[in-house]
Tab-separated table of C-alpha atoms in Angstrom:
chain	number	residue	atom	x	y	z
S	1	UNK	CA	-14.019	-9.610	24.664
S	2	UNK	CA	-15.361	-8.099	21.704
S	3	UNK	CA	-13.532	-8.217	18.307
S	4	UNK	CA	-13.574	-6.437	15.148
S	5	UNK	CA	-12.117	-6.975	11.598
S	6	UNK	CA	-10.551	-4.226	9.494
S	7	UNK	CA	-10.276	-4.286	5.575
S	8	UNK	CA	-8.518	-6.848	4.153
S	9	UNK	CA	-7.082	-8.182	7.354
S	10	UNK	CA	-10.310	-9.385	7.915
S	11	UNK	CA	-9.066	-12.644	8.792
S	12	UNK	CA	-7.399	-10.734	12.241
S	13	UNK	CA	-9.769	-10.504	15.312
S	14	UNK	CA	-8.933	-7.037	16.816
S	15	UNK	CA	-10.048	-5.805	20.379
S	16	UNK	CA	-12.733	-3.315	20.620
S	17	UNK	CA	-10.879	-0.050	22.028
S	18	UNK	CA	-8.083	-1.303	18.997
S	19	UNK	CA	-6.577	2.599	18.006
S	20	UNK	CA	-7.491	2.958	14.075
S	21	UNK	CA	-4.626	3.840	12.348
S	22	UNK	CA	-3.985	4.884	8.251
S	23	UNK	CA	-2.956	1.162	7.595
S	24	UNK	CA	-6.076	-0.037	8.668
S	25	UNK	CA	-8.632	-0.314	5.035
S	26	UNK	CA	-11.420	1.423	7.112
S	27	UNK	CA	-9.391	4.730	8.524
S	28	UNK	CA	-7.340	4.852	4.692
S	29	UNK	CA	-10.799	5.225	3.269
S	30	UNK	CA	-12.529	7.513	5.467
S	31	UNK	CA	-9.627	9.938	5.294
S	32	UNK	CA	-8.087	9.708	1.844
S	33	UNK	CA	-12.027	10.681	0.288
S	34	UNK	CA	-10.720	14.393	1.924
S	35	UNK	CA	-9.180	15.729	-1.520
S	36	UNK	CA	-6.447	17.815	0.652
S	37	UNK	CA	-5.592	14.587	2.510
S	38	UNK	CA	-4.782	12.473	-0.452
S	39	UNK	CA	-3.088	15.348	-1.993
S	40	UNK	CA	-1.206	15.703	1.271
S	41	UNK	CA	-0.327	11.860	0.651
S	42	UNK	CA	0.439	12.169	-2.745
S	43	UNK	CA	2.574	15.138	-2.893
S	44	UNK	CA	5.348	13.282	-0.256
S	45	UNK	CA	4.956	9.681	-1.655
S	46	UNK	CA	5.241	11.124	-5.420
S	47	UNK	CA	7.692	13.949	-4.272
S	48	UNK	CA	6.033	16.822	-5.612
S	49	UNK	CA	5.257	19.658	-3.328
S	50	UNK	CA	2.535	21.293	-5.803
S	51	UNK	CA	0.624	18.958	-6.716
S	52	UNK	CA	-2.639	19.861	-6.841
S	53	UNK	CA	-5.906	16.904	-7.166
S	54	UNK	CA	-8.679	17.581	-9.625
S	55	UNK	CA	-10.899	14.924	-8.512
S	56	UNK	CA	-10.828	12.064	-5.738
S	57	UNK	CA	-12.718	9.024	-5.139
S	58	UNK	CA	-12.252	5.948	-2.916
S	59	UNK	CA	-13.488	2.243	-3.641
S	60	UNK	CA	-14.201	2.771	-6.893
S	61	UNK	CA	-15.167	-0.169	-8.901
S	62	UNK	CA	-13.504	-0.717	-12.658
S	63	UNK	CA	-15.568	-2.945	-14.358
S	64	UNK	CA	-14.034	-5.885	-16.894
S	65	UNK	CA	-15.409	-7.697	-19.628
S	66	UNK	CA	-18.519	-10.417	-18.368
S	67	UNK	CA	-17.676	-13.103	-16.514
S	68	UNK	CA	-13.433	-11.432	-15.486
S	69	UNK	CA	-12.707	-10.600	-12.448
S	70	UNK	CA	-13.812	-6.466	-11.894
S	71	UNK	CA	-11.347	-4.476	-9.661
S	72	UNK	CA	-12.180	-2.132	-6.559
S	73	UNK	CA	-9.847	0.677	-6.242
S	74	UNK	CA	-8.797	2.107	-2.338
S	75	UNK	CA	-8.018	6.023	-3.478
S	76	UNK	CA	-8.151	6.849	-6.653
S	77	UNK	CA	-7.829	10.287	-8.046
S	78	UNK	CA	-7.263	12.819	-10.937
S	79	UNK	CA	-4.379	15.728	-11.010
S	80	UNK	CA	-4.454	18.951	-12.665
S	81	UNK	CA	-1.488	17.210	-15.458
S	82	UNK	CA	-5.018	14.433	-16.030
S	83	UNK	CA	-2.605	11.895	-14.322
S	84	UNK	CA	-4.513	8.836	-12.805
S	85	UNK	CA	-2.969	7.605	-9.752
S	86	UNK	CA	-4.287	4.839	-7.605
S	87	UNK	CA	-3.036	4.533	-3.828
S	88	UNK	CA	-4.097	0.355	-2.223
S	89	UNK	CA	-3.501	-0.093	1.229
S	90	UNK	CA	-2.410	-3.811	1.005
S	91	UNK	CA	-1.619	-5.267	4.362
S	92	UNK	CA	-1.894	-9.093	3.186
S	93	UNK	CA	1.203	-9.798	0.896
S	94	UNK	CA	1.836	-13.587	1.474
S	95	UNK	CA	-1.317	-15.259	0.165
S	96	UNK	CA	-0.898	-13.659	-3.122
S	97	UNK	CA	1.261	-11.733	-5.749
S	98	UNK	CA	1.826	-8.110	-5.192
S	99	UNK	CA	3.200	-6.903	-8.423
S	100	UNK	CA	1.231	-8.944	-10.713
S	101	UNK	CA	-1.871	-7.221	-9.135
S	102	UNK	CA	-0.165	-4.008	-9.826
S	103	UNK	CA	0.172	-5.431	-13.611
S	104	UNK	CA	-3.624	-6.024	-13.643
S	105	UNK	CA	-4.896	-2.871	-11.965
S	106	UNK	CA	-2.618	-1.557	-14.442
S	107	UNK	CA	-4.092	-2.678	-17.518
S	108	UNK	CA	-7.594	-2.253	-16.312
S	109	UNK	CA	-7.138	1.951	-15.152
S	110	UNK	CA	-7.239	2.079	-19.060
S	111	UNK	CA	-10.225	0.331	-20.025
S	112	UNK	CA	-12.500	2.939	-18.616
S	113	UNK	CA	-10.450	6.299	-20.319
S	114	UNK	CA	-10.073	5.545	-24.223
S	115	UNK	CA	-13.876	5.391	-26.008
S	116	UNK	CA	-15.025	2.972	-29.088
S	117	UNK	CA	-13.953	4.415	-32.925
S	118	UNK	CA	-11.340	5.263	-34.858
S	119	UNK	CA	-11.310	8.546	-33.669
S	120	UNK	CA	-9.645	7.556	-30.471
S	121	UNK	CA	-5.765	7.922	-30.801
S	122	UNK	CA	-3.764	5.795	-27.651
S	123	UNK	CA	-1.679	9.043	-28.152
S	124	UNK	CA	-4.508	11.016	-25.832
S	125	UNK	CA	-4.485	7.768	-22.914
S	126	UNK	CA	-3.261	9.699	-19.758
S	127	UNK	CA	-0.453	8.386	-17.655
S	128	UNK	CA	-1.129	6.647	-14.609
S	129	UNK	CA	0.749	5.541	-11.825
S	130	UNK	CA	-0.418	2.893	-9.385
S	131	UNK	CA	0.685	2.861	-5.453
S	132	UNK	CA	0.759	0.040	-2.976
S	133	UNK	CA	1.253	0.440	0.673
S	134	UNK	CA	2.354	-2.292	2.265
S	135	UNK	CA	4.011	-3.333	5.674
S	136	UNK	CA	6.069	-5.720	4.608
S	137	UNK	CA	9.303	-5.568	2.096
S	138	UNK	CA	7.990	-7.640	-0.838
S	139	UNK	CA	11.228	-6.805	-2.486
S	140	UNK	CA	13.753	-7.668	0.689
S	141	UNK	CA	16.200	-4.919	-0.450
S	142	UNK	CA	15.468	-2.402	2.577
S	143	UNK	CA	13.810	0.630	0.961
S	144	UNK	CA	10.966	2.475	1.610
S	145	UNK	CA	10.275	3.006	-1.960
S	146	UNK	CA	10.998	1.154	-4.904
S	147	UNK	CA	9.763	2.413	-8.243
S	148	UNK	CA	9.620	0.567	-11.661
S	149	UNK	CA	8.744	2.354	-14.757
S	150	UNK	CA	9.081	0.421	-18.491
S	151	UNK	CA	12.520	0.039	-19.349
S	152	UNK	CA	14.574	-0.666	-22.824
S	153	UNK	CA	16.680	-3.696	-21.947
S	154	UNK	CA	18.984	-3.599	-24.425
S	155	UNK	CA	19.736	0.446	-24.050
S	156	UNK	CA	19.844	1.912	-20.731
S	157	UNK	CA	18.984	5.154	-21.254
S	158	UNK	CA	16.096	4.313	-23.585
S	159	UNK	CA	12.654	4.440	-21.732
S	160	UNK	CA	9.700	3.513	-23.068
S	161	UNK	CA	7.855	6.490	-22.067
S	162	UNK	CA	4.661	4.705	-22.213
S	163	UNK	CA	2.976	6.965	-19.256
S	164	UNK	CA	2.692	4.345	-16.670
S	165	UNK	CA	4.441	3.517	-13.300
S	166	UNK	CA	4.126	1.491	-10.176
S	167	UNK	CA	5.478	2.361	-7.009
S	168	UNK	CA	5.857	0.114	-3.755
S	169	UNK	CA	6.108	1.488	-0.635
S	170	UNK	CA	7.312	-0.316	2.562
S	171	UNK	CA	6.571	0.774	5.932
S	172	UNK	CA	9.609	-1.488	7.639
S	173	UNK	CA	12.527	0.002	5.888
S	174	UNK	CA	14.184	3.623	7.071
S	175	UNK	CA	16.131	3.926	3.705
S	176	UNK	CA	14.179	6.600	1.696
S	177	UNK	CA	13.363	10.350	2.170
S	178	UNK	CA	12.572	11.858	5.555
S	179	UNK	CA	9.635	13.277	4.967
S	180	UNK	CA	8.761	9.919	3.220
S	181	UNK	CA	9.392	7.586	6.137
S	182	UNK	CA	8.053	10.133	8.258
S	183	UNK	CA	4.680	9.237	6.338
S	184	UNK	CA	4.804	5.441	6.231
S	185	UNK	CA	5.795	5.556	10.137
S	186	UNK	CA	2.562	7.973	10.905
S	187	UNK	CA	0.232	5.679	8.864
S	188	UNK	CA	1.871	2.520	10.860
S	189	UNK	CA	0.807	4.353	13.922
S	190	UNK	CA	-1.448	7.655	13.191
S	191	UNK	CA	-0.848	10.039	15.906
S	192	UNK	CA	1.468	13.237	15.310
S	193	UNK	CA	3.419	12.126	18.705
S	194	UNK	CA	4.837	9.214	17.455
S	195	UNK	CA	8.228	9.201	17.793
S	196	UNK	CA	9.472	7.099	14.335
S	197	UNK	CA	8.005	10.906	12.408
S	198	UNK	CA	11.614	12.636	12.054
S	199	UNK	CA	10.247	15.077	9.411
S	200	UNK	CA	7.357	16.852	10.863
S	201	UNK	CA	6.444	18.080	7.675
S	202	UNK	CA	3.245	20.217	7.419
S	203	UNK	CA	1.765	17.776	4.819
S	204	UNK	CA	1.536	15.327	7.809
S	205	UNK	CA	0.481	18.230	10.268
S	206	UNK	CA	-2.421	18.508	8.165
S	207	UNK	CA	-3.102	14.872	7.297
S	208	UNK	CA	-3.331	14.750	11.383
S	209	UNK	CA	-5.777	16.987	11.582
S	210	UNK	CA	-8.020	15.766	9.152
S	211	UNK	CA	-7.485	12.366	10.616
S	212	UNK	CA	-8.823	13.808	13.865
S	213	UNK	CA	-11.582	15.375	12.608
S	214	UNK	CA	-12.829	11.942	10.489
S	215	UNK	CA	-11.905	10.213	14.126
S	216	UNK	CA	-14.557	12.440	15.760
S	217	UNK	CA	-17.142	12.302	12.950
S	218	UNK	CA	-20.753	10.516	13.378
S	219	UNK	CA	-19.595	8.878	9.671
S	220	UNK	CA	-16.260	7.345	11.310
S	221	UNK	CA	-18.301	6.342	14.374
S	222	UNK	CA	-20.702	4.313	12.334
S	223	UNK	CA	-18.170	2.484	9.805
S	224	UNK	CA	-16.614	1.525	13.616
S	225	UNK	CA	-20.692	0.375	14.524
S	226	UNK	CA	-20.641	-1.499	11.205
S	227	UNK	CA	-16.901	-3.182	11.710
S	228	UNK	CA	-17.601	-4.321	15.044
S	229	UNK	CA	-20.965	-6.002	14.247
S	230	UNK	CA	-19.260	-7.892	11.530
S	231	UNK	CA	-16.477	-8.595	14.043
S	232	UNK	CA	-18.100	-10.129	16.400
S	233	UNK	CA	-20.640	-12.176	13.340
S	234	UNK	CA	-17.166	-13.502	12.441
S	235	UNK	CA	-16.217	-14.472	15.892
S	236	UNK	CA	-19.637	-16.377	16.547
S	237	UNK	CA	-18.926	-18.411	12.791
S	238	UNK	CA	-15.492	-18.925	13.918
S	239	UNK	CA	-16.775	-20.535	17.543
S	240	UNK	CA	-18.847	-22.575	15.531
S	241	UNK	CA	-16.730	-23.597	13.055
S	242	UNK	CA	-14.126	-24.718	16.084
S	243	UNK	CA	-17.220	-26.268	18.297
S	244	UNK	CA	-17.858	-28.192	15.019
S	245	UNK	CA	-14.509	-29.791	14.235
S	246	UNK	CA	-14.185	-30.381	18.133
S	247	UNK	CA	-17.282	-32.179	17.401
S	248	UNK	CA	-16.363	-34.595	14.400
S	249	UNK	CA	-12.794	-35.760	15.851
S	250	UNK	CA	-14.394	-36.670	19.077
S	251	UNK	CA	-16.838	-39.043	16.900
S	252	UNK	CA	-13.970	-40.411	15.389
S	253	UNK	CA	-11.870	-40.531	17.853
S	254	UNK	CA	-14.526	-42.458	19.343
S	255	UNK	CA	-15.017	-44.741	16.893
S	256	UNK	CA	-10.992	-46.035	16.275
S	257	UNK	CA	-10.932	-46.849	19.551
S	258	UNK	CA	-14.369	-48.587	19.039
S	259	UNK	CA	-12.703	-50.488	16.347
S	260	UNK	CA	-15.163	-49.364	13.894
S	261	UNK	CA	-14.017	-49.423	10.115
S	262	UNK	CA	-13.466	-46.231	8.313
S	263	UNK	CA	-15.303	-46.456	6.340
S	264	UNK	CA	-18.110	-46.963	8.483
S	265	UNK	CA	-16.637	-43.975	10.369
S	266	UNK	CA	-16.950	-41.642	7.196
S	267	UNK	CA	-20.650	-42.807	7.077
S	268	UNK	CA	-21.225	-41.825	10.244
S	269	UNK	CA	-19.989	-38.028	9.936
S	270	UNK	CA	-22.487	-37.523	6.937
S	271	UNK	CA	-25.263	-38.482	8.917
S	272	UNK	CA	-24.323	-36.896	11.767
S	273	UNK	CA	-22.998	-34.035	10.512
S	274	UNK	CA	-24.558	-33.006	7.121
S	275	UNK	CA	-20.998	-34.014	5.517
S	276	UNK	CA	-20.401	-35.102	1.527
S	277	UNK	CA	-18.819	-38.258	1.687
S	278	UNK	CA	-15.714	-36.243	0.377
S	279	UNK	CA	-15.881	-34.094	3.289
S	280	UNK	CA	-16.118	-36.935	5.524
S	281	UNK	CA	-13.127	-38.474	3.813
S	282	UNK	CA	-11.123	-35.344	4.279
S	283	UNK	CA	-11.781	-34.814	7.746
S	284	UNK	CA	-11.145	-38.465	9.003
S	285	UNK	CA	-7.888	-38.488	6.832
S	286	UNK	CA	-7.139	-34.808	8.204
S	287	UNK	CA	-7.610	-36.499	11.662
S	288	UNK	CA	-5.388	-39.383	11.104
S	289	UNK	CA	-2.725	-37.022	9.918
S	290	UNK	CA	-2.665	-35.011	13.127
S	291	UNK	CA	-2.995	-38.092	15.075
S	292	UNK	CA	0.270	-39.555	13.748
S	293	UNK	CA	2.063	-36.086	14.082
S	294	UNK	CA	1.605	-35.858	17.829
S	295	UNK	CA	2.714	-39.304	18.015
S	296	UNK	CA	5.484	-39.194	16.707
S	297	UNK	CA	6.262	-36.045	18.645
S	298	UNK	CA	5.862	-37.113	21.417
């Protein structure tokens, strides 16, 4: 079967005729470089039917000081009130923290705006707001939005006005506006049929039609060229990887019941298999582990 691997669920294997929907990194990006898509998108997540998008660019890199960690944006764009507002597709939400890579994406959409000299006043740094898509409830409070903007602890009606916000949007929860869920559901699964849309609001009429129209583009067809090649690279590395481990336990399994001594063993594996001695270690001690778990299973 032939696989492919989409954004940053690259570590999922998908089949060939897999349907492409927003959620995936590669569709998000094709379609949200269309200014009227993303200010389709914007204009129900943010709630503002006239918004209007000065400028629009996807995967655009912020660069940091030498040596720290850079940042590549999904959608990024401009409004006609000099807003910033950054949109991330993030379908991976276990292996690390959300909301503190809100913080940083934060801090580093201002590095870029404000130049050198005492001429600059912070006063002119425009607001941003920063947007994560996700389909899972990092939060576990069942909404489909949940919005955090700098608050005064001590008074509760004293913001701190300080132009930024983050937004979180969950694509599991049906608590939120209609017209919002509507949009989450269609970029779970993008067709204009499904039946979780119970708005059909003409933001997402359009969004469906330029979806279509990227779908039937030669520029769509070859990001699908270039995603299944590096599919199917990943599936080859991945045989070997397995043909390789399969390899090493059967020496060692070989060996125990040989009687050999580990160490021995260990010395063995970095002959035969190109291993440090620490890898060697790790994988006869790996093996022993799994070894003792099915016994005692069983």
């Amino acid at each position: 079967m032939n696989l492919i691997t989409t954004g940053d669920t690259s570590t999922q294997l998908l089949p060939r005729n897999y349907q492409f929907n927003l959620s995936d990194f590669a569709l998000f990006l094709s379609v949200m470089k269309n200014k009227t898509a993303y200010e389709c998108t914007l204009s129900i997540i943010l709630d503002e039917p006239e918004l209007k998008l000065a400028e629009v660019e996807v995967e655009q890199v912020v660069l940091n000081k030498s040596g720290k960690r850079a940042i590549r944006l999904d959608a990024w764009a401009r409004d006609t009130l000099d807003r910033r507002i950054n949109t991330e597709m993030q379908n991976e939400t276990e292996t690390d923290d959300v909301r503190r890579r809100a913080r940083f994406y934060q801090g580093l959409l201002d590095t870029p705006v404000l130049k050198s000299g005492k001429m600059t006043k912070y006063k002119h740094l425009p607001s941003t707001i920063i947007i994560f898509i996700t389909q899972e409830d990092i939060f576990g409070r069942d909404l489909a939005e949940y919005t955090f903007t700098e608050q005064c602890e001590e008074i509760s009606d004293l913001p701190l006005d300080d132009g930024t916000k983050k937004i979180f949007l969950n694509m599991t929860s049906r608590n939120g506006r209609p017209e919002l869920i509507s949009l989450l559901q269609y970029m779970k699964n993008t067709t204009i049929d499904n039946p979780e849309i119970i708005v059909k609001d003409r933001r997402i009429v359009t969004l469906d039609e330029i979806v279509n129209e990227v779908k039937q583009s030669e520029e769509w067809e070859a990001v699908k060229m270039n995603i299944l090649e590096i599919g199917i690279e990943k599936g080859r590395q991945e045989g070997l990887q397995e043909g390789l481990k399969q390899g090493i336990h059967a020496m060692i399994q070989d060996n125990l019941e040989e009687g050999v001594e580990e160490k021995r063993i260990c010395e063995k594996l970095q002959k035969n298999f190109s291993l440090t001695r620490e890898a060697a270690e790790e994988e006869l001690r790996s093996f022993m582990e799994e070894k003792a778990k099915n016994q005692e299973e069983q």
